[in-house]
mmCIF file of C-alpha atoms and ligand atoms in Angstrom:
data_model
loop_
_atom_site.group_PDB
_atom_site.id
_atom_site.type_symbol
_atom_site.label_atom_id
_atom_site.label_comp_id
_atom_site.label_asym_id
_atom_site.label_seq_id
_atom_site.Cartn_x
_atom_site.Cartn_y
_atom_site.Cartn_z
ATOM 1 C CA MET H 25 -31.559 22.619 87.817
ATOM 2 C CA LEU H 26 -31.263 20.399 90.631
ATOM 3 C CA VAL H 27 -32.069 22.143 93.338
ATOM 4 C CA PHE H 28 -31.261 19.889 97.271
ATOM 5 C CA PHE H 29 -33.322 21.279 100.202
ATOM 6 C CA ASN H 30 -32.695 19.839 103.407
ATOM 7 C CA ASP H 31 -35.227 19.841 106.301
ATOM 8 C CA GLU H 32 -32.817 19.537 108.992
ATOM 9 C CA GLN H 33 -31.742 22.877 108.575
ATOM 10 C CA ALA H 34 -34.731 23.805 111.003
ATOM 11 C CA LEU H 35 -32.989 22.266 113.762
ATOM 12 C CA HIS H 36 -30.217 25.176 113.857
ATOM 13 C CA ALA H 37 -32.041 27.743 115.446
ATOM 14 C CA PRO H 38 -30.413 29.852 117.996
ATOM 15 C CA VAL H 39 -32.309 32.497 119.052
ATOM 16 C CA HIS H 40 -29.623 35.668 119.007
ATOM 17 C CA GLU H 41 -26.853 36.641 118.951
ATOM 18 C CA ILE H 42 -24.521 39.399 120.108
ATOM 19 C CA PHE H 43 -24.639 42.855 118.227
ATOM 20 C CA ARG H 44 -21.821 46.119 119.548
ATOM 21 C CA GLY H 45 -22.690 44.157 123.449
ATOM 22 C CA GLU H 46 -26.399 43.546 123.154
ATOM 23 C CA ARG H 47 -28.495 40.544 122.554
ATOM 24 C CA VAL H 48 -30.135 40.909 118.784
ATOM 25 C CA PRO H 49 -32.484 38.074 117.444
ATOM 26 C CA CYS H 50 -31.273 36.498 114.799
ATOM 27 C CA PHE H 51 -29.357 37.821 110.893
ATOM 28 C CA GLU H 52 -29.255 33.876 110.100
ATOM 29 C CA ASN H 53 -32.214 31.959 110.987
ATOM 30 C CA PRO H 54 -34.815 29.216 109.101
ATOM 31 C CA SER H 55 -37.278 32.214 107.805
ATOM 32 C CA ARG H 56 -34.108 32.212 105.256
ATOM 33 C CA ALA H 57 -34.675 29.108 103.925
ATOM 34 C CA ASP H 58 -38.447 29.236 104.375
ATOM 35 C CA PHE H 59 -38.698 31.591 101.953
ATOM 36 C CA VAL H 60 -36.357 29.963 99.081
ATOM 37 C CA ARG H 61 -38.764 26.712 99.503
ATOM 38 C CA THR H 62 -41.166 28.675 98.997
ATOM 39 C CA SER H 63 -40.335 30.550 96.174
ATOM 40 C CA LEU H 64 -38.160 27.527 94.455
ATOM 41 C CA LEU H 65 -41.954 25.254 95.066
ATOM 42 C CA ALA H 66 -44.397 28.868 93.102
ATOM 43 C CA ARG H 67 -41.759 28.539 90.044
ATOM 44 C CA GLY H 68 -42.250 24.836 89.777
ATOM 45 C CA HIS H 69 -38.573 23.478 90.982
ATOM 46 C CA VAL H 70 -38.562 20.134 92.886
ATOM 47 C CA LEU H 71 -37.015 19.632 95.820
ATOM 48 C CA ARG H 72 -34.640 17.064 96.745
ATOM 49 C CA ALA H 73 -33.441 15.603 99.966
ATOM 50 C CA PRO H 74 -29.494 15.468 100.099
ATOM 51 C CA LEU H 75 -28.363 11.322 99.292
ATOM 52 C CA VAL H 76 -25.530 10.855 99.808
ATOM 53 C CA ASP H 77 -23.166 10.893 102.731
ATOM 54 C CA SER H 78 -20.685 13.539 103.681
ATOM 55 C CA ALA H 79 -18.584 11.802 106.146
ATOM 56 C CA ALA H 80 -15.506 11.306 104.695
ATOM 57 C CA LEU H 81 -15.461 14.073 103.086
ATOM 58 C CA LEU H 82 -15.459 15.589 105.802
ATOM 59 C CA PRO H 83 -12.108 15.427 107.644
ATOM 60 C CA LYS H 84 -11.057 16.535 104.325
ATOM 61 C CA VAL H 85 -11.572 19.413 104.320
ATOM 62 C CA HIS H 86 -12.069 19.947 108.923
ATOM 63 C CA ALA H 87 -9.238 18.967 111.271
ATOM 64 C CA PRO H 88 -11.049 15.898 112.977
ATOM 65 C CA ARG H 89 -10.685 17.691 116.489
ATOM 66 C CA TYR H 90 -12.980 20.171 114.761
ATOM 67 C CA LEU H 91 -15.621 17.832 113.657
ATOM 68 C CA ASP H 92 -15.633 16.019 117.162
ATOM 69 C CA PHE H 93 -16.109 18.999 119.023
ATOM 70 C CA LEU H 94 -18.494 20.423 116.620
ATOM 71 C CA ARG H 95 -20.791 17.246 117.005
ATOM 72 C CA THR H 96 -20.965 17.169 121.007
ATOM 73 C CA ALA H 97 -20.737 20.668 121.119
ATOM 74 C CA TRP H 98 -24.568 20.697 122.520
ATOM 75 C CA ALA H 99 -24.161 17.092 124.591
ATOM 76 C CA GLN H 100 -20.916 19.312 126.388
ATOM 77 C CA TRP H 101 -22.770 22.006 127.241
ATOM 78 C CA LEU H 102 -25.889 20.248 128.487
ATOM 79 C CA ALA H 103 -23.275 18.644 130.669
ATOM 80 C CA LEU H 104 -21.545 21.150 132.544
ATOM 81 C CA ASP H 105 -25.550 22.414 133.463
ATOM 82 C CA ALA H 106 -29.218 20.562 132.841
ATOM 83 C CA ALA H 107 -30.162 24.435 133.028
ATOM 84 C CA ASN H 108 -28.050 25.821 129.941
ATOM 85 C CA ALA H 109 -30.940 23.788 127.465
ATOM 86 C CA GLY H 110 -32.316 27.139 127.620
ATOM 87 C CA THR H 111 -29.580 29.353 127.125
ATOM 88 C CA GLN H 112 -26.917 29.630 124.474
ATOM 89 C CA PRO H 113 -23.431 29.143 124.131
ATOM 90 C CA PHE H 114 -21.063 31.839 123.593
ATOM 91 C CA PRO H 115 -16.890 32.000 123.083
ATOM 92 C CA SER H 116 -15.340 34.731 125.699
ATOM 93 C CA VAL H 117 -12.220 33.450 125.404
ATOM 94 C CA TRP H 118 -9.302 33.327 122.105
ATOM 95 C CA PRO H 119 -6.599 32.007 121.785
ATOM 96 C CA VAL H 120 -5.016 35.471 119.787
ATOM 97 C CA ARG H 121 -1.454 35.496 118.131
ATOM 98 C CA THR H 122 1.554 34.528 121.601
ATOM 99 C CA LEU H 123 -1.314 31.686 122.811
ATOM 100 C CA ARG H 124 -1.365 27.877 122.053
ATOM 101 C CA SER H 125 -3.860 26.660 119.624
ATOM 102 C CA ASP H 126 -2.347 22.874 119.753
ATOM 103 C CA VAL H 127 -3.231 22.348 123.925
ATOM 104 C CA GLU H 128 -6.648 21.087 123.681
ATOM 105 C CA PRO H 129 -7.911 22.669 127.241
ATOM 106 C CA VAL H 130 -10.730 20.322 128.875
ATOM 107 C CA ASN H 131 -13.176 24.061 129.471
ATOM 108 C CA PHE H 132 -16.218 23.734 127.605
ATOM 109 C CA THR H 133 -15.521 27.586 127.010
ATOM 110 C CA ALA H 134 -11.802 27.028 126.317
ATOM 111 C CA ARG H 135 -12.301 25.119 123.809
ATOM 112 C CA LEU H 136 -15.521 26.861 122.500
ATOM 113 C CA GLY H 137 -13.357 30.050 121.950
ATOM 114 C CA LEU H 138 -10.487 27.799 120.494
ATOM 115 C CA TYR H 139 -13.020 26.640 118.095
ATOM 116 C CA SER H 140 -14.340 29.963 116.584
ATOM 117 C CA MET H 141 -13.333 32.490 114.885
ATOM 118 C CA ASP H 142 -16.026 34.871 116.431
ATOM 119 C CA ASN H 143 -18.471 35.064 119.078
ATOM 120 C CA GLY H 144 -21.076 35.586 115.701
ATOM 121 C CA SER H 145 -22.261 32.041 115.521
ATOM 122 C CA PRO H 146 -23.790 30.576 117.876
ATOM 123 C CA LEU H 147 -25.005 26.839 118.678
ATOM 124 C CA SER H 148 -28.350 25.469 119.143
ATOM 125 C CA PRO H 149 -29.632 21.842 119.756
ATOM 126 C CA GLY H 150 -28.772 21.000 116.068
ATOM 127 C CA THR H 151 -26.409 22.640 115.282
ATOM 128 C CA TRP H 152 -25.037 19.585 113.861
ATOM 129 C CA ALA H 153 -27.523 17.646 112.721
ATOM 130 C CA ALA H 154 -27.953 21.139 110.089
ATOM 131 C CA ALA H 155 -25.025 22.197 108.990
ATOM 132 C CA LYS H 156 -24.164 18.172 108.311
ATOM 133 C CA ALA H 157 -27.173 17.972 106.396
ATOM 134 C CA GLY H 158 -26.060 21.332 103.848
ATOM 135 C CA ALA H 159 -22.586 18.808 104.069
ATOM 136 C CA ASP H 160 -24.283 15.888 102.690
ATOM 137 C CA ALA H 161 -25.680 18.221 99.761
ATOM 138 C CA ALA H 162 -22.994 19.417 99.114
ATOM 139 C CA ALA H 163 -21.557 16.398 98.413
ATOM 140 C CA SER H 164 -24.612 15.109 96.609
ATOM 141 C CA ALA H 165 -24.012 18.670 94.150
ATOM 142 C CA ALA H 166 -20.946 16.921 93.636
ATOM 143 C CA GLN H 167 -22.114 14.233 92.991
ATOM 144 C CA ALA H 168 -25.067 14.398 90.717
ATOM 145 C CA LEU H 169 -22.318 17.158 88.482
ATOM 146 C CA ARG H 170 -20.154 14.014 87.824
ATOM 147 C CA ALA H 171 -22.745 12.178 86.800
ATOM 148 C CA GLY H 172 -23.045 14.464 84.052
ATOM 149 C CA THR H 173 -25.437 17.093 86.137
ATOM 150 C CA ARG H 174 -25.197 20.193 84.760
ATOM 151 C CA ALA H 175 -26.133 22.607 87.787
ATOM 152 C CA ALA H 176 -26.788 22.256 91.483
ATOM 153 C CA PHE H 177 -28.412 24.451 93.988
ATOM 154 C CA CYS H 178 -27.769 23.602 97.362
ATOM 155 C CA ALA H 179 -29.969 25.841 99.617
ATOM 156 C CA THR H 180 -27.331 25.003 102.573
ATOM 157 C CA ARG H 181 -28.089 27.157 105.555
ATOM 158 C CA PRO H 182 -26.103 27.673 108.269
ATOM 159 C CA PRO H 183 -23.985 29.177 105.805
ATOM 160 C CA GLY H 184 -19.978 28.078 105.056
ATOM 161 C CA HIS H 185 -17.940 30.075 103.762
ATOM 162 C CA HIS H 186 -16.826 31.098 107.175
ATOM 163 C CA ALA H 187 -15.791 27.922 108.365
ATOM 164 C CA GLY H 188 -11.828 27.345 108.306
ATOM 165 C CA PRO H 189 -9.914 24.352 108.373
ATOM 166 C CA ASP H 190 -10.802 23.790 112.518
ATOM 167 C CA PHE H 191 -12.891 26.827 113.151
ATOM 168 C CA MET H 192 -16.841 28.270 113.584
ATOM 169 C CA GLY H 193 -17.320 31.874 112.133
ATOM 170 C CA GLY H 194 -19.899 33.988 110.630
ATOM 171 C CA TYR H 195 -23.071 31.720 111.340
ATOM 172 C CA CYS H 196 -20.975 29.261 109.182
ATOM 173 C CA PHE H 197 -19.914 25.673 111.084
ATOM 174 C CA LEU H 198 -19.036 23.108 107.736
ATOM 175 C CA ASN H 199 -17.425 24.548 105.076
ATOM 176 C CA ASN H 200 -20.477 23.180 102.292
ATOM 177 C CA ALA H 201 -17.912 24.921 99.185
ATOM 178 C CA ALA H 202 -15.330 22.887 100.112
ATOM 179 C CA VAL H 203 -16.638 20.146 100.952
ATOM 180 C CA ALA H 204 -18.499 20.205 97.117
ATOM 181 C CA ALA H 205 -14.862 20.723 95.363
ATOM 182 C CA GLN H 206 -12.723 18.032 97.284
ATOM 183 C CA ALA H 207 -15.613 16.187 95.703
ATOM 184 C CA LEU H 208 -15.501 17.593 92.389
ATOM 185 C CA ARG H 209 -11.609 16.632 92.773
ATOM 186 C CA ASP H 210 -12.397 12.937 95.061
ATOM 187 C CA GLY H 211 -15.144 12.275 91.578
ATOM 188 C CA GLY H 212 -12.210 12.658 88.858
ATOM 189 C CA ALA H 213 -12.288 16.817 88.600
ATOM 190 C CA ALA H 214 -8.501 17.800 87.928
ATOM 191 C CA ARG H 215 -9.259 21.701 88.085
ATOM 192 C CA VAL H 216 -11.804 23.281 90.529
ATOM 193 C CA ALA H 217 -12.669 27.147 90.886
ATOM 194 C CA VAL H 218 -14.689 28.418 93.645
ATOM 195 C CA LEU H 219 -15.868 31.767 93.042
ATOM 196 C CA ASP H 220 -17.528 33.805 96.067
ATOM 197 C CA VAL H 221 -19.468 35.853 95.334
ATOM 198 C CA ASP H 222 -20.937 36.954 99.688
ATOM 199 C CA TYR H 223 -21.023 40.285 100.435
ATOM 200 C CA HIS H 224 -18.179 39.020 103.057
ATOM 201 C CA HIS H 225 -15.009 37.520 102.278
ATOM 202 C CA GLY H 226 -15.515 33.789 102.497
ATOM 203 C CA ASN H 227 -12.044 33.074 104.254
ATOM 204 C CA GLY H 228 -12.961 29.374 105.745
ATOM 205 C CA THR H 229 -12.475 28.772 102.063
ATOM 206 C CA GLN H 230 -9.891 30.863 101.280
ATOM 207 C CA ALA H 231 -7.858 29.209 104.180
ATOM 208 C CA ILE H 232 -8.541 25.945 103.295
ATOM 209 C CA PHE H 233 -7.395 26.010 99.287
ATOM 210 C CA TYR H 234 -4.852 28.493 100.239
ATOM 211 C CA ASP H 235 -1.278 26.129 99.556
ATOM 212 C CA ARG H 236 -3.623 23.967 96.691
ATOM 213 C CA ALA H 237 -3.593 24.706 92.879
ATOM 214 C CA ASP H 238 -5.953 22.740 92.006
ATOM 215 C CA VAL H 239 -8.638 24.266 93.311
ATOM 216 C CA LEU H 240 -8.450 28.036 92.821
ATOM 217 C CA PHE H 241 -10.668 30.283 94.992
ATOM 218 C CA VAL H 242 -11.992 33.861 93.493
ATOM 219 C CA SER H 243 -13.840 36.464 95.555
ATOM 220 C CA ILE H 244 -15.736 39.367 95.249
ATOM 221 C CA HIS H 245 -16.453 41.190 99.379
ATOM 222 C CA GLY H 246 -16.632 44.073 100.959
ATOM 223 C CA ASP H 247 -12.937 45.556 101.079
ATOM 224 C CA PRO H 248 -12.129 44.079 105.042
ATOM 225 C CA ARG H 249 -10.709 46.887 106.085
ATOM 226 C CA THR H 250 -14.280 47.821 107.029
ATOM 227 C CA GLU H 251 -16.295 44.770 105.686
ATOM 228 C CA TYR H 252 -16.877 41.726 108.354
ATOM 229 C CA PRO H 253 -14.354 38.754 108.364
ATOM 230 C CA PHE H 254 -11.838 42.325 109.023
ATOM 231 C CA TYR H 255 -8.646 39.828 108.430
ATOM 232 C CA LEU H 256 -8.740 38.489 105.927
ATOM 233 C CA GLY H 257 -10.070 38.861 102.683
ATOM 234 C CA HIS H 258 -7.557 41.671 101.348
ATOM 235 C CA ALA H 259 -5.891 41.895 97.453
ATOM 236 C CA ASP H 260 -2.446 40.388 98.102
ATOM 237 C CA GLU H 261 -3.272 37.395 99.691
ATOM 238 C CA CYS H 262 -1.975 35.313 96.037
ATOM 239 C CA GLY H 263 -2.096 31.478 97.939
ATOM 240 C CA VAL H 264 1.629 30.563 99.357
ATOM 241 C CA GLY H 265 3.721 27.806 98.567
ATOM 242 C CA GLU H 266 1.809 25.323 94.914
ATOM 243 C CA GLY H 267 -0.594 27.500 95.714
ATOM 244 C CA ASP H 268 0.196 30.659 94.775
ATOM 245 C CA GLY H 269 -0.988 32.583 92.236
ATOM 246 C CA PHE H 270 -4.131 30.575 93.635
ATOM 247 C CA ASN H 271 -5.987 32.335 94.834
ATOM 248 C CA LEU H 272 -7.027 35.845 93.770
ATOM 249 C CA ASN H 273 -9.789 38.723 96.197
ATOM 250 C CA LEU H 274 -10.999 41.158 94.478
ATOM 251 C CA PRO H 275 -12.550 43.512 97.624
ATOM 252 C CA LEU H 276 -15.087 46.389 96.878
ATOM 253 C CA ALA H 277 -15.422 49.688 98.936
ATOM 254 C CA ALA H 278 -18.921 49.032 101.282
ATOM 255 C CA GLY H 279 -21.107 50.658 99.093
ATOM 256 C CA SER H 280 -19.989 50.290 96.267
ATOM 257 C CA GLY H 281 -22.577 50.393 92.906
ATOM 258 C CA VAL H 282 -23.714 47.651 91.064
ATOM 259 C CA ALA H 283 -21.324 48.456 87.698
ATOM 260 C CA ALA H 284 -17.912 48.046 89.812
ATOM 261 C CA TRP H 285 -19.197 44.781 91.556
ATOM 262 C CA PHE H 286 -19.826 42.861 87.912
ATOM 263 C CA GLU H 287 -16.763 44.701 86.352
ATOM 264 C CA ALA H 288 -15.170 42.421 89.437
ATOM 265 C CA LEU H 289 -17.154 39.828 88.392
ATOM 266 C CA GLU H 290 -15.612 40.276 84.988
ATOM 267 C CA ALA H 291 -11.466 39.595 86.100
ATOM 268 C CA ALA H 292 -13.358 37.218 88.353
ATOM 269 C CA CYS H 293 -14.665 35.225 85.226
ATOM 270 C CA GLN H 294 -11.774 35.905 82.656
ATOM 271 C CA ARG H 295 -8.873 34.537 86.129
ATOM 272 C CA ILE H 296 -11.455 31.054 86.200
ATOM 273 C CA GLY H 297 -11.188 30.766 82.742
ATOM 274 C CA GLN H 298 -7.724 31.001 82.704
ATOM 275 C CA HIS H 299 -7.624 28.517 84.978
ATOM 276 C CA ARG H 300 -9.207 25.486 82.431
ATOM 277 C CA PRO H 301 -11.308 23.750 86.065
ATOM 278 C CA ASP H 302 -13.769 20.952 84.962
ATOM 279 C CA ALA H 303 -16.463 22.254 87.520
ATOM 280 C CA LEU H 304 -17.505 25.133 89.448
ATOM 281 C CA VAL H 305 -18.442 26.007 92.752
ATOM 282 C CA VAL H 306 -20.035 29.085 93.531
ATOM 283 C CA SER H 307 -20.106 30.861 97.050
ATOM 284 C CA LEU H 308 -23.830 32.233 96.764
ATOM 285 C CA GLY H 309 -24.226 34.762 99.376
ATOM 286 C CA LEU H 310 -27.229 36.981 98.034
ATOM 287 C CA ASP H 311 -26.705 39.891 100.906
ATOM 288 C CA THR H 312 -25.244 41.412 97.921
ATOM 289 C CA PHE H 313 -28.840 42.735 97.738
ATOM 290 C CA ALA H 314 -29.504 46.681 98.110
ATOM 291 C CA GLY H 315 -31.918 45.524 101.002
ATOM 292 C CA ASP H 316 -29.822 43.061 102.601
ATOM 293 C CA PRO H 317 -29.419 44.665 106.402
ATOM 294 C CA ILE H 318 -25.805 43.862 107.691
ATOM 295 C CA SER H 319 -24.575 44.557 104.386
ATOM 296 C CA ARG H 320 -23.607 47.470 101.599
ATOM 297 C CA PHE H 321 -24.038 46.677 98.187
ATOM 298 C CA GLN H 322 -26.821 47.804 95.831
ATOM 299 C CA LEU H 323 -27.664 44.795 93.741
ATOM 300 C CA GLN H 324 -31.156 44.671 92.334
ATOM 301 C CA PRO H 325 -33.391 41.342 91.686
ATOM 302 C CA PRO H 326 -32.396 41.614 87.982
ATOM 303 C CA ASP H 327 -29.055 41.706 88.708
ATOM 304 C CA PHE H 328 -29.073 38.609 90.491
ATOM 305 C CA GLU H 329 -30.237 36.746 87.226
ATOM 306 C CA ARG H 330 -27.632 38.736 85.072
ATOM 307 C CA LEU H 331 -25.578 37.078 87.649
ATOM 308 C CA GLY H 332 -26.504 34.240 86.660
ATOM 309 C CA GLU H 333 -26.267 34.298 82.784
ATOM 310 C CA ARG H 334 -22.282 35.649 83.444
ATOM 311 C CA LEU H 335 -22.092 32.325 85.714
ATOM 312 C CA GLN H 336 -24.125 30.116 82.666
ATOM 313 C CA ARG H 337 -21.095 31.358 79.884
ATOM 314 C CA LEU H 338 -17.917 29.933 81.447
ATOM 315 C CA GLY H 339 -19.775 27.119 80.058
ATOM 316 C CA LEU H 340 -19.061 24.760 83.472
ATOM 317 C CA PRO H 341 -20.365 21.939 85.570
ATOM 318 C CA THR H 342 -21.753 24.348 88.290
ATOM 319 C CA ALA H 343 -22.696 23.037 91.809
ATOM 320 C CA PHE H 344 -24.062 26.337 93.457
ATOM 321 C CA MET H 345 -24.366 26.304 97.393
ATOM 322 C CA LEU H 346 -26.227 29.220 99.339
ATOM 323 C CA GLU H 347 -24.414 31.163 101.414
ATOM 324 C CA GLY H 348 -25.770 34.696 103.085
ATOM 325 C CA GLY H 349 -28.559 36.668 102.541
ATOM 326 C CA TYR H 350 -30.492 38.187 105.757
ATOM 327 C CA ALA H 351 -33.062 39.838 103.554
ATOM 328 C CA ALA H 352 -35.516 36.692 104.482
ATOM 329 C CA ALA H 353 -38.001 37.982 102.719
ATOM 330 C CA GLU H 354 -36.030 38.923 99.493
ATOM 331 C CA LEU H 355 -34.223 35.824 99.511
ATOM 332 C CA GLY H 356 -36.694 34.056 97.764
ATOM 333 C CA GLU H 357 -37.161 35.627 94.659
ATOM 334 C CA ASN H 358 -32.990 36.180 94.546
ATOM 335 C CA ALA H 359 -32.251 32.919 94.469
ATOM 336 C CA ALA H 360 -34.295 32.079 91.681
ATOM 337 C CA ARG H 361 -33.299 34.907 89.670
ATOM 338 C CA VAL H 362 -29.947 33.356 90.007
ATOM 339 C CA ILE H 363 -31.506 29.772 88.639
ATOM 340 C CA ASP H 364 -32.941 31.643 86.194
ATOM 341 C CA GLY H 365 -30.558 33.103 84.742
ATOM 342 C CA PHE H 366 -28.050 30.196 84.758
ATOM 343 C CA GLY H 367 -30.861 28.244 83.144
ATOM 344 C CA ARG H 368 -33.616 26.589 85.137
HETATM 345 C C1 SP5 T 406 -22.713 33.710 105.930
HETATM 346 C C2 SP5 T 406 -22.282 35.296 105.759
HETATM 347 O O1 SP5 T 406 -22.777 36.268 105.430
HETATM 348 N N1 SP5 T 406 -22.059 35.495 107.369
HETATM 349 C C3 SP5 T 406 -21.613 37.220 107.655
HETATM 350 C C4 SP5 T 406 -21.604 37.585 108.896
HETATM 351 C C5 SP5 T 406 -21.473 38.894 109.445
HETATM 352 N N2 SP5 T 406 -21.403 38.849 111.021
HETATM 353 C C6 SP5 T 406 -21.224 40.387 111.453
HETATM 354 C C7 SP5 T 406 -22.387 40.919 111.767
HETATM 355 C C8 SP5 T 406 -22.425 41.836 112.208
HETATM 356 C C9 SP5 T 406 -23.588 42.587 112.459
HETATM 357 N N3 SP5 T 406 -23.898 43.535 111.839
HETATM 358 C C10 SP5 T 406 -25.102 44.386 112.112
HETATM 359 C C11 SP5 T 406 -25.306 45.891 111.222
HETATM 360 C C12 SP5 T 406 -26.554 46.451 111.575
HETATM 361 N N4 SP5 T 406 -26.528 47.934 110.708
HETATM 362 ZN ZN1 ZN T 407 -22.553 37.676 104.288
#
C-alpha cells in the first residue's frame, strides 16, 4: 500500500486543551504520528512525502474566508500582542442560533469563535502548515488512485473529519477526507463513498456533502446523544435535496461491543455497494480501540485487521485518512493492522 507521511505534521503542537474547565495535555499530539511512523517503517513500508498541492481543491470543500482566517490565524494572534507567542488562543464566544455569522467581526477572538465549533481545537504556530500538508497528502492519495494504485494510506495529523465548510472543531482544521473525495470526483470518479469509522461522528464531512448525491457519506460512531460532537450524527440525518438518501448514520451506544460494531460495518458496506462508487475514502479513526482514553468502543488489535479485510472485499480503489486514535503507543500497531488486513 502506498503510504504518505508528512513531516510538517509535527509543526502542529499545541500544548494543552481544556477539559472540564482545566488545562490538560493535548490528546492529539505529534507523538501519535511518531508511533505510526515507527510502526510502519518497522514493517517495511516506504513513507512518501505528499507531492500534490491541494490549494485549488481546498476552496471546493471549505469557504474561502475560513481558509483565509486559518492561514493567517497565528500571525493575527501575534499581532494582538507579541507576548502571545507563548500562549494558545481559545474562542470564548460563538454565533449560536439567532446570532449572525455572515458579518466577519474585526475582533480576533470573535472571529476565532465564528470559525470554531468548540474550544477543543487549539492552534499553534505551525497549525496551517501541518493541516495543509495533510490535505496535500489527501490530494496525493487521490491522484495515485486515479493513476491505478489500489490503495493509499495517509498518516494525517491533525485529523480532519470534524472540520466543516467554514469551521474547525474536534482537533480538526482541514477536512482531509473531503479533499480526497473531491479530488477523486475531479479526477473522473462519477461516484465516491466516504466511510467514517472514527469513534466520533464525522460532522464536518457530512455537512460538506449533505446536499450531494455524488458523494455518499456513511458513518459508524458513538451515539451523539452522549458522545462528541453531540449536535450531529443521529440516525435520521439522511441528506437534503439531491443529497437525500446519500447520508447514512449508524450510531451505536457508547460501550457497544465488537459484534455490534461489525454488524454496523456490514450495513455500511451494503449501502456503499449499492452506491456503486468508483472509489472509497475511509476516515480511519482508531479511537474505536478498547484502550482509547477518550472513547468507549471495544475493538482489539486483531479487529483492525478484520476491518481492513472487509474493506478490501469491497473491491474499490481506497484512500485511508488517519483521523482520531489517542492511545498513542498502540496507534502504530492498529494502523498497521488495518493495512495488513487490507493487503500490503
Ligand atoms: C478526530 C477526533 O477524534 N476528535 C475527537 C474530538 C473529541 N473532543 C472532545 C474531547 C473530550 C475529552 N473527554 C476526555 C474524557 C477523559 N476521561
Ligand atoms: Zn474521534
